[in-house]
mmCIF file of C-alpha atoms and ligand atoms in Angstrom:
data_model
loop_
_atom_site.group_PDB
_atom_site.id
_atom_site.type_symbol
_atom_site.label_atom_id
_atom_site.label_comp_id
_atom_site.label_asym_id
_atom_site.label_seq_id
_atom_site.Cartn_x
_atom_site.Cartn_y
_atom_site.Cartn_z
ATOM 1 C CA MET W 17 94.735 93.095 124.128
ATOM 2 C CA ILE W 18 95.035 93.692 120.419
ATOM 3 C CA ARG W 19 98.556 94.879 119.696
ATOM 4 C CA MET W 20 98.913 97.112 116.718
ATOM 5 C CA ASN W 21 101.351 97.023 113.852
ATOM 6 C CA GLU W 22 103.469 99.872 115.160
ATOM 7 C CA ASN W 23 104.901 100.546 111.733
ATOM 8 C CA TYR W 24 101.662 102.423 111.123
ATOM 9 C CA LEU W 25 102.765 104.912 113.777
ATOM 10 C CA LYS W 26 105.730 105.839 111.599
ATOM 11 C CA LEU W 27 103.476 106.919 108.722
ATOM 12 C CA GLN W 28 103.273 110.622 108.130
ATOM 13 C CA ALA W 29 99.648 111.714 108.146
ATOM 14 C CA SER W 30 98.224 111.697 104.653
ATOM 15 C CA TYR W 31 98.563 115.396 104.838
ATOM 16 C CA LEU W 32 98.742 116.447 101.220
ATOM 17 C CA PHE W 33 95.201 116.174 99.879
ATOM 18 C CA SER W 34 93.522 116.844 103.229
ATOM 19 C CA GLU W 35 95.581 119.995 103.677
ATOM 20 C CA ILE W 36 94.702 121.070 100.126
ATOM 21 C CA ALA W 37 91.007 120.461 100.841
ATOM 22 C CA LYS W 38 91.237 122.463 104.065
ATOM 23 C CA ARG W 39 92.844 125.463 102.391
ATOM 24 C CA VAL W 40 90.436 125.332 99.442
ATOM 25 C CA ASN W 41 87.405 125.149 101.754
ATOM 26 C CA THR W 42 88.624 128.095 103.807
ATOM 27 C CA PHE W 43 89.191 130.137 100.656
ATOM 28 C CA GLN W 44 85.771 129.206 99.252
ATOM 29 C CA ALA W 45 84.058 130.162 102.514
ATOM 30 C CA GLN W 46 85.726 133.558 102.390
ATOM 31 C CA ASN W 47 85.037 133.978 98.655
ATOM 32 C CA PRO W 48 81.667 132.307 98.077
ATOM 33 C CA ASP W 49 81.251 133.773 94.567
ATOM 34 C CA LYS W 50 84.644 132.706 93.260
ATOM 35 C CA LYS W 51 84.558 129.700 90.922
ATOM 36 C CA ILE W 52 87.559 127.631 91.941
ATOM 37 C CA ILE W 53 89.238 125.608 89.182
ATOM 38 C CA ARG W 54 90.898 122.394 90.334
ATOM 39 C CA MET W 55 94.049 121.388 88.551
ATOM 40 C CA GLY W 56 95.448 119.407 91.431
ATOM 41 C CA ILE W 57 94.114 115.894 91.666
ATOM 42 C CA GLY W 58 95.019 113.317 89.031
ATOM 43 C CA ASP W 59 91.523 111.995 88.376
ATOM 44 C CA VAL W 60 90.041 111.836 84.906
ATOM 45 C CA THR W 61 86.996 113.936 84.085
ATOM 46 C CA ARG W 62 85.718 112.553 80.773
ATOM 47 C CA ALA W 63 83.217 109.732 80.222
ATOM 48 C CA LEU W 64 84.188 106.151 79.392
ATOM 49 C CA PRO W 65 84.787 105.441 75.690
ATOM 50 C CA ASN W 66 81.647 104.323 73.898
ATOM 51 C CA ALA W 67 83.201 100.980 72.906
ATOM 52 C CA CYS W 68 83.720 100.209 76.616
ATOM 53 C CA ILE W 69 80.189 101.275 77.533
ATOM 54 C CA GLU W 70 78.683 99.004 74.865
ATOM 55 C CA ALA W 71 80.747 96.012 75.992
ATOM 56 C CA PHE W 72 79.908 96.805 79.627
ATOM 57 C CA HIS W 73 76.135 96.833 78.883
ATOM 58 C CA LYS W 74 76.346 93.635 76.876
ATOM 59 C CA ALA W 75 78.187 91.853 79.684
ATOM 60 C CA ILE W 76 75.647 93.018 82.251
ATOM 61 C CA ASP W 77 72.885 91.590 80.046
ATOM 62 C CA GLU W 78 74.760 88.283 80.031
ATOM 63 C CA MET W 79 74.723 88.344 83.829
ATOM 64 C CA ALA W 80 70.910 88.618 83.725
ATOM 65 C CA VAL W 81 70.434 85.218 82.068
ATOM 66 C CA ASN W 82 71.205 81.865 83.710
ATOM 67 C CA ALA W 83 72.788 80.462 80.554
ATOM 68 C CA THR W 84 75.392 83.227 80.337
ATOM 69 C CA PHE W 85 75.648 84.245 83.988
ATOM 70 C CA ARG W 86 79.167 84.109 85.484
ATOM 71 C CA GLY W 87 80.124 83.629 89.109
ATOM 72 C CA TYR W 88 83.679 83.717 90.417
ATOM 73 C CA GLY W 89 86.115 84.210 87.588
ATOM 74 C CA PRO W 90 89.792 83.258 87.480
ATOM 75 C CA GLU W 91 91.726 85.222 90.104
ATOM 76 C CA GLN W 92 94.296 86.125 87.438
ATOM 77 C CA GLY W 93 91.681 87.501 85.051
ATOM 78 C CA TYR W 94 89.745 86.077 82.128
ATOM 79 C CA ALA W 95 91.794 84.645 79.245
ATOM 80 C CA PHE W 96 89.983 86.917 76.751
ATOM 81 C CA LEU W 97 91.482 90.003 78.405
ATOM 82 C CA ARG W 98 94.898 88.546 79.211
ATOM 83 C CA GLU W 99 95.285 87.497 75.579
ATOM 84 C CA LYS W 100 94.374 90.952 74.247
ATOM 85 C CA VAL W 101 96.789 92.665 76.639
ATOM 86 C CA ALA W 102 99.680 90.358 75.724
ATOM 87 C CA GLU W 103 99.036 90.709 72.006
ATOM 88 C CA HIS W 104 98.343 94.453 71.726
ATOM 89 C CA ASP W 105 100.397 95.989 74.523
ATOM 90 C CA TYR W 106 103.463 93.734 74.298
ATOM 91 C CA GLN W 107 103.830 91.354 71.357
ATOM 92 C CA ALA W 108 102.840 94.095 68.899
ATOM 93 C CA ARG W 109 105.848 96.110 70.141
ATOM 94 C CA GLY W 110 108.246 93.180 70.037
ATOM 95 C CA ALA W 111 108.085 92.391 73.760
ATOM 96 C CA GLU W 112 107.721 88.662 74.304
ATOM 97 C CA ILE W 113 105.083 88.539 77.022
ATOM 98 C CA SER W 114 102.546 85.707 77.120
ATOM 99 C CA PRO W 115 98.936 85.908 78.393
ATOM 100 C CA ASP W 116 99.680 83.811 81.473
ATOM 101 C CA GLU W 117 102.247 86.400 82.575
ATOM 102 C CA ILE W 118 99.478 89.022 82.806
ATOM 103 C CA PHE W 119 97.556 89.357 86.089
ATOM 104 C CA ILE W 120 94.366 91.406 85.788
ATOM 105 C CA SER W 121 93.499 93.403 88.900
ATOM 106 C CA ASP W 122 91.285 96.185 90.168
ATOM 107 C CA GLY W 123 94.037 98.772 90.211
ATOM 108 C CA ALA W 124 97.683 99.613 89.872
ATOM 109 C CA LYS W 125 97.446 101.232 93.299
ATOM 110 C CA CYS W 126 96.684 97.868 94.928
ATOM 111 C CA ASP W 127 99.247 96.020 92.827
ATOM 112 C CA THR W 128 102.101 98.472 93.381
ATOM 113 C CA GLY W 129 101.141 98.482 97.061
ATOM 114 C CA ASN W 130 100.741 94.724 97.458
ATOM 115 C CA PHE W 131 103.740 93.531 95.528
ATOM 116 C CA GLN W 132 106.189 94.257 98.343
ATOM 117 C CA GLU W 133 104.564 91.453 100.374
ATOM 118 C CA LEU W 134 106.737 89.037 98.399
ATOM 119 C CA PHE W 135 109.985 90.564 99.658
ATOM 120 C CA ALA W 136 111.961 89.883 102.828
ATOM 121 C CA LEU W 137 111.777 92.545 105.518
ATOM 122 C CA ASP W 138 115.438 93.451 105.159
ATOM 123 C CA THR W 139 115.129 94.051 101.410
ATOM 124 C CA ARG W 140 116.869 97.285 100.465
ATOM 125 C CA ILE W 141 114.374 99.430 98.631
ATOM 126 C CA ALA W 142 115.057 102.347 96.297
ATOM 127 C CA VAL W 143 112.200 104.789 95.773
ATOM 128 C CA PRO W 144 112.000 107.857 93.554
ATOM 129 C CA ASP W 145 111.886 111.354 95.039
ATOM 130 C CA PRO W 146 109.471 112.930 94.172
ATOM 131 C CA VAL W 147 107.333 109.800 94.335
ATOM 132 C CA TYR W 148 103.853 108.335 93.917
ATOM 133 C CA PRO W 149 103.396 107.870 97.684
ATOM 134 C CA VAL W 150 102.015 104.304 97.536
ATOM 135 C CA TYR W 151 105.481 102.806 96.975
ATOM 136 C CA VAL W 152 106.768 104.485 100.112
ATOM 137 C CA ASP W 153 103.873 104.065 102.514
ATOM 138 C CA THR W 154 103.306 100.362 101.816
ATOM 139 C CA ASN W 155 106.931 99.570 102.599
ATOM 140 C CA VAL W 156 106.734 101.667 105.764
ATOM 141 C CA MET W 157 103.620 99.745 106.827
ATOM 142 C CA ALA W 158 105.459 96.479 106.242
ATOM 143 C CA GLY W 159 108.315 97.575 108.501
ATOM 144 C CA ARG W 160 111.124 98.153 106.020
ATOM 145 C CA THR W 161 112.059 101.559 107.399
ATOM 146 C CA SER W 162 112.840 103.140 110.714
ATOM 147 C CA SER W 163 111.619 106.541 111.686
ATOM 148 C CA TRP W 164 110.893 109.727 109.771
ATOM 149 C CA LYS W 165 113.741 112.212 109.905
ATOM 150 C CA ASP W 166 114.264 115.478 108.050
ATOM 151 C CA GLY W 167 111.485 114.776 105.577
ATOM 152 C CA ARG W 168 112.518 111.206 104.784
ATOM 153 C CA TYR W 169 112.214 107.679 106.140
ATOM 154 C CA GLU W 170 115.444 106.122 107.319
ATOM 155 C CA GLY W 171 115.997 102.850 105.537
ATOM 156 C CA PHE W 172 115.061 103.796 101.973
ATOM 157 C CA VAL W 173 117.500 104.716 99.251
ATOM 158 C CA TYR W 174 116.045 107.791 97.567
ATOM 159 C CA LEU W 175 116.441 108.210 93.814
ATOM 160 C CA GLU W 176 116.429 111.943 93.331
ATOM 161 C CA SER W 177 114.837 113.523 90.268
ATOM 162 C CA THR W 178 116.024 117.092 90.082
ATOM 163 C CA GLU W 179 116.743 119.816 87.582
ATOM 164 C CA ALA W 180 120.404 118.766 87.746
ATOM 165 C CA ASN W 181 119.692 115.304 86.317
ATOM 166 C CA ASP W 182 116.841 116.508 84.101
ATOM 167 C CA TYR W 183 114.414 114.609 86.347
ATOM 168 C CA VAL W 184 115.727 111.135 85.504
ATOM 169 C CA PRO W 185 117.465 109.700 88.575
ATOM 170 C CA ALA W 186 120.972 108.280 88.513
ATOM 171 C CA LEU W 187 121.641 104.653 89.438
ATOM 172 C CA PRO W 188 122.009 104.130 93.193
ATOM 173 C CA THR W 189 125.549 104.300 94.479
ATOM 174 C CA GLU W 190 124.787 101.743 97.178
ATOM 175 C CA LYS W 191 123.494 98.251 96.564
ATOM 176 C CA VAL W 192 119.705 97.901 96.477
ATOM 177 C CA ASP W 193 117.450 94.896 95.884
ATOM 178 C CA VAL W 194 114.213 96.485 94.668
ATOM 179 C CA ILE W 195 113.868 99.621 92.556
ATOM 180 C CA TYR W 196 110.611 101.454 91.918
ATOM 181 C CA LEU W 197 110.537 103.406 88.658
ATOM 182 C CA CYS W 198 107.604 105.267 87.129
ATOM 183 C CA PHE W 199 107.580 106.582 83.530
ATOM 184 C CA PRO W 200 105.870 108.683 82.287
ATOM 185 C CA ASN W 201 106.322 109.962 85.792
ATOM 186 C CA ASN W 202 103.844 111.052 88.387
ATOM 187 C CA PRO W 203 104.368 113.818 89.483
ATOM 188 C CA THR W 204 107.045 115.207 87.117
ATOM 189 C CA GLY W 205 105.497 114.103 83.802
ATOM 190 C CA ARG W 206 109.028 113.171 82.680
ATOM 191 C CA THR W 207 109.623 110.256 80.317
ATOM 192 C CA ILE W 208 112.673 108.042 79.980
ATOM 193 C CA THR W 209 114.498 107.002 76.797
ATOM 194 C CA LYS W 210 115.599 103.457 76.023
ATOM 195 C CA ALA W 211 119.236 104.523 76.458
ATOM 196 C CA GLN W 212 118.405 105.877 79.933
ATOM 197 C CA LEU W 213 116.398 102.811 80.931
ATOM 198 C CA ARG W 214 118.930 100.216 79.777
ATOM 199 C CA PRO W 215 121.453 100.846 82.623
ATOM 200 C CA TRP W 216 118.690 100.151 85.164
ATOM 201 C CA VAL W 217 118.008 96.772 83.603
ATOM 202 C CA ASP W 218 121.751 96.058 83.514
ATOM 203 C CA TYR W 219 122.065 97.101 87.162
ATOM 204 C CA ALA W 220 119.217 94.797 88.176
ATOM 205 C CA ARG W 221 120.715 91.885 86.233
ATOM 206 C CA GLU W 222 124.159 92.406 87.750
ATOM 207 C CA ASN W 223 122.832 92.741 91.299
ATOM 208 C CA LYS W 224 120.008 90.167 91.247
ATOM 209 C CA ALA W 225 117.696 93.089 91.930
ATOM 210 C CA LEU W 226 114.114 93.597 90.764
ATOM 211 C CA ILE W 227 112.642 96.665 89.054
ATOM 212 C CA LEU W 228 109.003 97.498 89.731
ATOM 213 C CA TYR W 229 108.119 99.565 86.677
ATOM 214 C CA ASP W 230 104.943 101.624 86.897
ATOM 215 C CA ALA W 231 103.700 102.512 83.420
ATOM 216 C CA ALA W 232 100.238 103.737 84.422
ATOM 217 C CA TYR W 233 100.569 106.742 82.074
ATOM 218 C CA VAL W 234 101.941 104.940 79.032
ATOM 219 C CA GLU W 235 98.957 105.902 76.855
ATOM 220 C CA PHE W 236 100.165 109.501 76.823
ATOM 221 C CA ILE W 237 103.463 108.738 75.071
ATOM 222 C CA ARG W 238 103.467 110.228 71.575
ATOM 223 C CA ASP W 239 107.112 109.718 70.614
ATOM 224 C CA ASP W 240 107.417 106.211 69.243
ATOM 225 C CA SER W 241 111.117 106.021 70.024
ATOM 226 C CA LEU W 242 110.358 106.174 73.767
ATOM 227 C CA PRO W 243 109.863 102.811 75.477
ATOM 228 C CA GLN W 244 106.240 102.055 76.287
ATOM 229 C CA SER W 245 107.236 99.024 78.273
ATOM 230 C CA ILE W 246 110.373 98.095 80.163
ATOM 231 C CA TYR W 247 110.297 94.804 78.221
ATOM 232 C CA GLU W 248 111.370 96.715 75.139
ATOM 233 C CA ILE W 249 114.794 96.687 76.830
ATOM 234 C CA GLU W 250 116.623 93.445 76.228
ATOM 235 C CA GLY W 251 116.920 91.245 79.292
ATOM 236 C CA ALA W 252 114.225 93.058 81.283
ATOM 237 C CA GLN W 253 112.021 89.945 81.360
ATOM 238 C CA ASP W 254 114.473 88.501 83.903
ATOM 239 C CA VAL W 255 114.409 91.432 86.303
ATOM 240 C CA ALA W 256 111.280 93.563 85.933
ATOM 241 C CA VAL W 257 107.624 93.571 86.862
ATOM 242 C CA GLU W 258 105.422 96.078 85.049
ATOM 243 C CA PHE W 259 102.236 97.730 86.286
ATOM 244 C CA ARG W 260 99.648 99.233 83.981
ATOM 245 C CA SER W 261 96.153 100.521 84.418
ATOM 246 C CA PHE W 262 93.060 101.314 82.395
ATOM 247 C CA SER W 263 92.430 104.242 84.776
ATOM 248 C CA LYS W 264 94.154 107.030 82.911
ATOM 249 C CA THR W 265 94.178 105.209 79.569
ATOM 250 C CA ALA W 266 90.458 104.703 79.230
ATOM 251 C CA GLY W 267 88.919 106.670 82.085
ATOM 252 C CA PHE W 268 88.553 103.647 84.403
ATOM 253 C CA THR W 269 89.411 105.406 87.689
ATOM 254 C CA GLY W 270 85.905 104.711 88.962
ATOM 255 C CA THR W 271 85.400 101.471 87.017
ATOM 256 C CA ARG W 272 88.620 99.814 88.251
ATOM 257 C CA CYS W 273 90.727 97.608 86.044
ATOM 258 C CA ALA W 274 94.482 97.288 85.731
ATOM 259 C CA TYR W 275 97.092 94.634 85.232
ATOM 260 C CA THR W 276 100.536 93.548 86.359
ATOM 261 C CA VAL W 277 103.026 91.676 84.212
ATOM 262 C CA VAL W 278 105.195 89.143 86.026
ATOM 263 C CA PRO W 279 107.413 87.345 83.507
ATOM 264 C CA LYS W 280 108.050 83.689 84.231
ATOM 265 C CA ARG W 281 111.764 84.327 83.857
ATOM 266 C CA CYS W 282 111.851 86.633 86.929
ATOM 267 C CA LYS W 283 113.479 85.109 89.972
ATOM 268 C CA ILE W 284 113.351 85.786 93.692
ATOM 269 C CA TYR W 285 115.878 84.326 96.138
ATOM 270 C CA ASP W 286 115.684 82.683 99.561
ATOM 271 C CA ALA W 287 118.229 83.225 102.344
ATOM 272 C CA SER W 288 120.343 80.367 100.985
ATOM 273 C CA HIS W 289 120.430 82.079 97.577
ATOM 274 C CA ASN W 290 118.200 79.462 95.932
ATOM 275 C CA ALA W 291 116.183 80.961 93.094
ATOM 276 C CA HIS W 292 112.379 80.715 93.032
ATOM 277 C CA SER W 293 109.800 81.806 90.478
ATOM 278 C CA LEU W 294 108.459 85.271 91.246
ATOM 279 C CA HIS W 295 105.498 84.513 88.971
ATOM 280 C CA ALA W 296 104.542 81.481 91.069
ATOM 281 C CA PHE W 297 104.533 83.528 94.275
ATOM 282 C CA TRP W 298 102.533 86.428 92.855
ATOM 283 C CA ASP W 299 100.077 83.874 91.486
ATOM 284 C CA ARG W 300 99.871 82.306 94.939
ATOM 285 C CA ARG W 301 99.390 85.680 96.607
ATOM 286 C CA GLN W 302 96.650 86.754 94.228
ATOM 287 C CA SER W 303 94.804 83.418 94.359
ATOM 288 C CA THR W 304 94.811 83.575 98.150
ATOM 289 C CA LYS W 305 93.864 87.204 98.691
ATOM 290 C CA PHE W 306 92.053 88.327 95.544
ATOM 291 C CA ASN W 307 88.958 87.049 93.776
ATOM 292 C CA GLY W 308 89.312 88.737 90.438
ATOM 293 C CA VAL W 309 87.800 91.739 88.693
ATOM 294 C CA SER W 310 84.113 91.638 87.833
ATOM 295 C CA TYR W 311 83.206 90.088 84.483
ATOM 296 C CA PRO W 312 81.494 93.184 82.996
ATOM 297 C CA VAL W 313 84.481 95.361 83.908
ATOM 298 C CA GLN W 314 86.891 92.973 82.189
ATOM 299 C CA ARG W 315 84.671 92.959 79.101
ATOM 300 C CA ALA W 316 84.645 96.782 79.160
ATOM 301 C CA ALA W 317 88.453 96.760 79.393
ATOM 302 C CA GLU W 318 88.697 94.262 76.538
ATOM 303 C CA ALA W 319 86.828 96.730 74.316
ATOM 304 C CA VAL W 320 89.811 99.097 74.598
ATOM 305 C CA TYR W 321 91.570 96.774 72.130
ATOM 306 C CA THR W 322 88.911 96.901 69.393
ATOM 307 C CA SER W 323 89.592 99.331 66.560
ATOM 308 C CA ALA W 324 86.804 101.653 67.759
ATOM 309 C CA GLY W 325 88.112 101.357 71.334
ATOM 310 C CA LYS W 326 91.666 102.174 70.304
ATOM 311 C CA GLN W 327 90.512 105.260 68.451
ATOM 312 C CA GLN W 328 88.315 106.464 71.326
ATOM 313 C CA VAL W 329 91.061 105.923 73.898
ATOM 314 C CA ARG W 330 93.410 107.891 71.687
ATOM 315 C CA GLU W 331 90.894 110.733 71.473
ATOM 316 C CA LEU W 332 90.646 110.784 75.270
ATOM 317 C CA SER W 333 94.379 111.030 75.818
ATOM 318 C CA ASP W 334 94.688 113.562 72.963
ATOM 319 C CA TYR W 335 92.138 115.709 74.758
ATOM 320 C CA TYR W 336 94.119 115.734 77.998
ATOM 321 C CA LEU W 337 97.413 116.197 76.159
ATOM 322 C CA LYS W 338 96.015 119.312 74.491
ATOM 323 C CA ASN W 339 95.303 120.667 77.983
ATOM 324 C CA ALA W 340 98.788 119.681 79.124
ATOM 325 C CA ALA W 341 100.410 121.461 76.158
ATOM 326 C CA LEU W 342 98.460 124.616 76.907
ATOM 327 C CA ILE W 343 99.497 124.477 80.564
ATOM 328 C CA ARG W 344 103.149 123.965 79.716
ATOM 329 C CA GLU W 345 103.279 126.688 77.064
ATOM 330 C CA THR W 346 101.420 129.273 79.136
ATOM 331 C CA ILE W 347 103.317 128.654 82.346
ATOM 332 C CA ALA W 348 106.663 128.678 80.544
ATOM 333 C CA LYS W 349 105.701 131.944 78.845
ATOM 334 C CA ILE W 350 104.933 133.498 82.220
ATOM 335 C CA GLY W 351 108.497 132.609 83.134
ATOM 336 C CA PHE W 352 108.401 129.417 85.172
ATOM 337 C CA PRO W 353 110.501 126.485 83.942
ATOM 338 C CA CYS W 354 108.386 123.355 83.362
ATOM 339 C CA VAL W 355 108.900 119.727 82.551
ATOM 340 C CA GLY W 356 106.364 117.088 81.481
ATOM 341 C CA GLY W 357 103.062 117.605 79.751
ATOM 342 C CA ASP W 358 104.275 116.431 76.345
ATOM 343 C CA HIS W 359 103.943 112.667 76.920
ATOM 344 C CA ALA W 360 102.156 112.857 80.251
ATOM 345 C CA PRO W 361 99.090 114.490 81.801
ATOM 346 C CA TYR W 362 101.187 116.283 84.437
ATOM 347 C CA VAL W 363 103.246 119.445 84.234
ATOM 348 C CA TRP W 364 105.911 119.957 86.903
ATOM 349 C CA VAL W 365 106.620 123.614 87.500
ATOM 350 C CA LYS W 366 109.639 125.122 89.215
ATOM 351 C CA THR W 367 108.224 127.881 91.367
ATOM 352 C CA ASN W 368 111.336 129.460 92.860
ATOM 353 C CA MET W 369 109.489 129.654 96.157
ATOM 354 C CA ASP W 370 108.148 127.328 98.823
ATOM 355 C CA SER W 371 105.617 125.032 97.136
ATOM 356 C CA TRP W 372 102.838 125.653 99.692
ATOM 357 C CA GLN W 373 103.423 129.384 99.428
ATOM 358 C CA PHE W 374 102.983 129.135 95.660
ATOM 359 C CA PHE W 375 99.884 126.979 96.153
ATOM 360 C CA ASP W 376 98.377 129.718 98.372
ATOM 361 C CA LEU W 377 99.320 132.407 95.895
ATOM 362 C CA LEU W 378 97.566 130.625 93.005
ATOM 363 C CA LEU W 379 94.527 129.906 95.122
ATOM 364 C CA GLU W 380 94.186 133.404 96.522
ATOM 365 C CA ARG W 381 95.031 135.380 93.412
ATOM 366 C CA ALA W 382 93.660 133.110 90.665
ATOM 367 C CA GLY W 383 91.247 130.723 92.423
ATOM 368 C CA VAL W 384 93.187 127.808 90.932
ATOM 369 C CA VAL W 385 94.170 124.646 92.826
ATOM 370 C CA CYS W 386 97.451 122.891 92.074
ATOM 371 C CA THR W 387 99.359 120.242 94.030
ATOM 372 C CA PRO W 388 102.361 121.433 96.070
ATOM 373 C CA GLY W 389 105.412 119.418 95.072
ATOM 374 C CA ALA W 390 106.578 119.066 98.671
ATOM 375 C CA GLY W 391 103.759 116.542 99.150
ATOM 376 C CA PHE W 392 105.595 114.133 96.827
ATOM 377 C CA GLY W 393 108.908 114.200 98.667
ATOM 378 C CA LYS W 394 111.832 116.345 99.603
ATOM 379 C CA CYS W 395 112.868 116.920 95.974
ATOM 380 C CA GLY W 396 109.376 118.277 95.268
ATOM 381 C CA GLU W 397 109.999 121.332 97.444
ATOM 382 C CA GLY W 398 110.056 124.412 95.228
ATOM 383 C CA TYR W 399 107.749 122.796 92.656
ATOM 384 C CA ILE W 400 104.050 122.394 91.993
ATOM 385 C CA ARG W 401 102.201 119.869 89.830
ATOM 386 C CA PHE W 402 99.435 120.790 87.434
ATOM 387 C CA SER W 403 97.126 118.035 86.282
ATOM 388 C CA ALA W 404 95.667 118.202 82.765
ATOM 389 C CA PHE W 405 92.591 116.199 83.781
ATOM 390 C CA ASN W 406 89.930 118.859 83.358
ATOM 391 C CA SER W 407 87.855 120.414 80.587
ATOM 392 C CA TYR W 408 89.792 122.461 78.036
ATOM 393 C CA GLU W 409 87.604 125.466 78.860
ATOM 394 C CA ASN W 410 88.445 125.248 82.564
ATOM 395 C CA VAL W 411 92.137 124.869 81.848
ATOM 396 C CA ALA W 412 92.119 127.864 79.484
ATOM 397 C CA THR W 413 90.252 130.003 82.041
ATOM 398 C CA ALA W 414 92.560 128.905 84.842
ATOM 399 C CA LEU W 415 95.632 129.780 82.804
ATOM 400 C CA GLN W 416 94.244 133.198 81.884
ATOM 401 C CA ARG W 417 93.640 133.903 85.536
ATOM 402 C CA ILE W 418 97.116 132.657 86.469
ATOM 403 C CA ALA W 419 98.791 134.793 83.788
ATOM 404 C CA GLU W 420 96.860 137.837 84.972
ATOM 405 C CA SER W 421 97.510 137.307 88.642
ATOM 406 C CA LEU W 422 101.210 136.503 88.382
ATOM 407 C CA LYS W 423 102.000 139.608 86.322
ATOM 408 C CA THR W 424 102.925 141.500 89.426
ATOM 409 C CA LEU W 425 105.016 138.787 91.011
HETATM 410 C C1 PLP Q 16 101.945 106.396 89.140
HETATM 411 C C2 PLP Q 16 100.609 105.832 89.429
HETATM 412 N N1 PLP Q 16 100.481 104.501 89.545
HETATM 413 C C3 PLP Q 16 99.294 103.952 89.828
HETATM 414 C C4 PLP Q 16 98.170 104.729 90.013
HETATM 415 C C5 PLP Q 16 96.869 104.079 90.403
HETATM 416 O O1 PLP Q 16 96.190 103.579 89.357
HETATM 417 P P1 PLP Q 16 94.835 102.758 89.575
HETATM 418 O O2 PLP Q 16 93.705 103.713 89.359
HETATM 419 O O3 PLP Q 16 94.900 101.685 88.540
HETATM 420 O O4 PLP Q 16 94.828 102.191 90.952
HETATM 421 C C6 PLP Q 16 98.254 106.107 89.903
HETATM 422 C C7 PLP Q 16 97.068 106.934 90.131
HETATM 423 O O5 PLP Q 16 97.050 108.112 90.247
HETATM 424 C C8 PLP Q 16 99.511 106.673 89.616
HETATM 425 O O6 PLP Q 16 99.664 107.988 89.531
#
């Protein structure tokens, strides 16, 4: 008899997007002529930058000729890409990260999900609330929590992002070993300053803890004083792993390329308190379970770092940021407090009512789909998330409809 991993029974059904789809389908069936505008899901809508497409084509042509054909590549990624990442994304901003500390992968989702495999089962984990659900569910699957109670899993320490703390959580009051942080944040769109990030690094150093820093939305930061990487904070190389992705940066959600930085200075401890190299274990894990990202995809990602690529990537994020600014301004004008949208593609809106109720209201009155905040955690109740990933025309139409339909609220 095949016994199951019963931790999977603790998982709450992936209710959010299926429930959204169900409600949208019902509405569409009842209103077949209504053009629904989707501002819920965080998937990009614009084509890959031309520089990436050219590099992609060229690499595919190389695969067509025996002399330049490539088979299995290095599990950690090709040196050409690791070198560009280290130079442009880190060294250029004063963060001392070397190419062999970069692990190329097919997504920040897999990396943020897989990384917890390196930790003991009784590791105390702190997760944000609201949260990108991958951090939570992968630790539940591994068995680091007990059951679901009152909208939360017992066993996690929840780092609450609320209006009271301006959506940047306070340090945990109890001792934790691993801390997930995400800035610019999904779903709140909030960024963090260096002064706000420094205490987290200090906490991790004092407590031999590790920060898993998800910077998937870094490309949207426009204020140069904000940290783009946790390694801009002194001492973070000892206590932080950073995840980044080409998904939102360069439109790679369907192409798949990302990377994780594991500094060689980071340590992990055995039960006798002996220190081991975290880098060595992630390297071991990846070499055993992962066979690398395809050569043409890595060449396409490399093109992001050419001058044409940099400009095109900037144009892409500018496009979405223009949408985000319009969302924020319009929604605030209607009278709902918002955060995010200035250095992030998400706008987090305080609805002053149940988030599913507000979702239904927008759908029924305006034919617009948002994401109910309650789907991201207990602190998301009373909020909704708008995504700026859409055409400007759709966003403008959606906002007109919203303004019109909420007049009588
Ligand atoms: C915070 C955050 N991290 C990671 C990811 C996943 O990125 P990738 O497409 O590289 O798997 C997402 C995607 O929505 C995200 O919101």
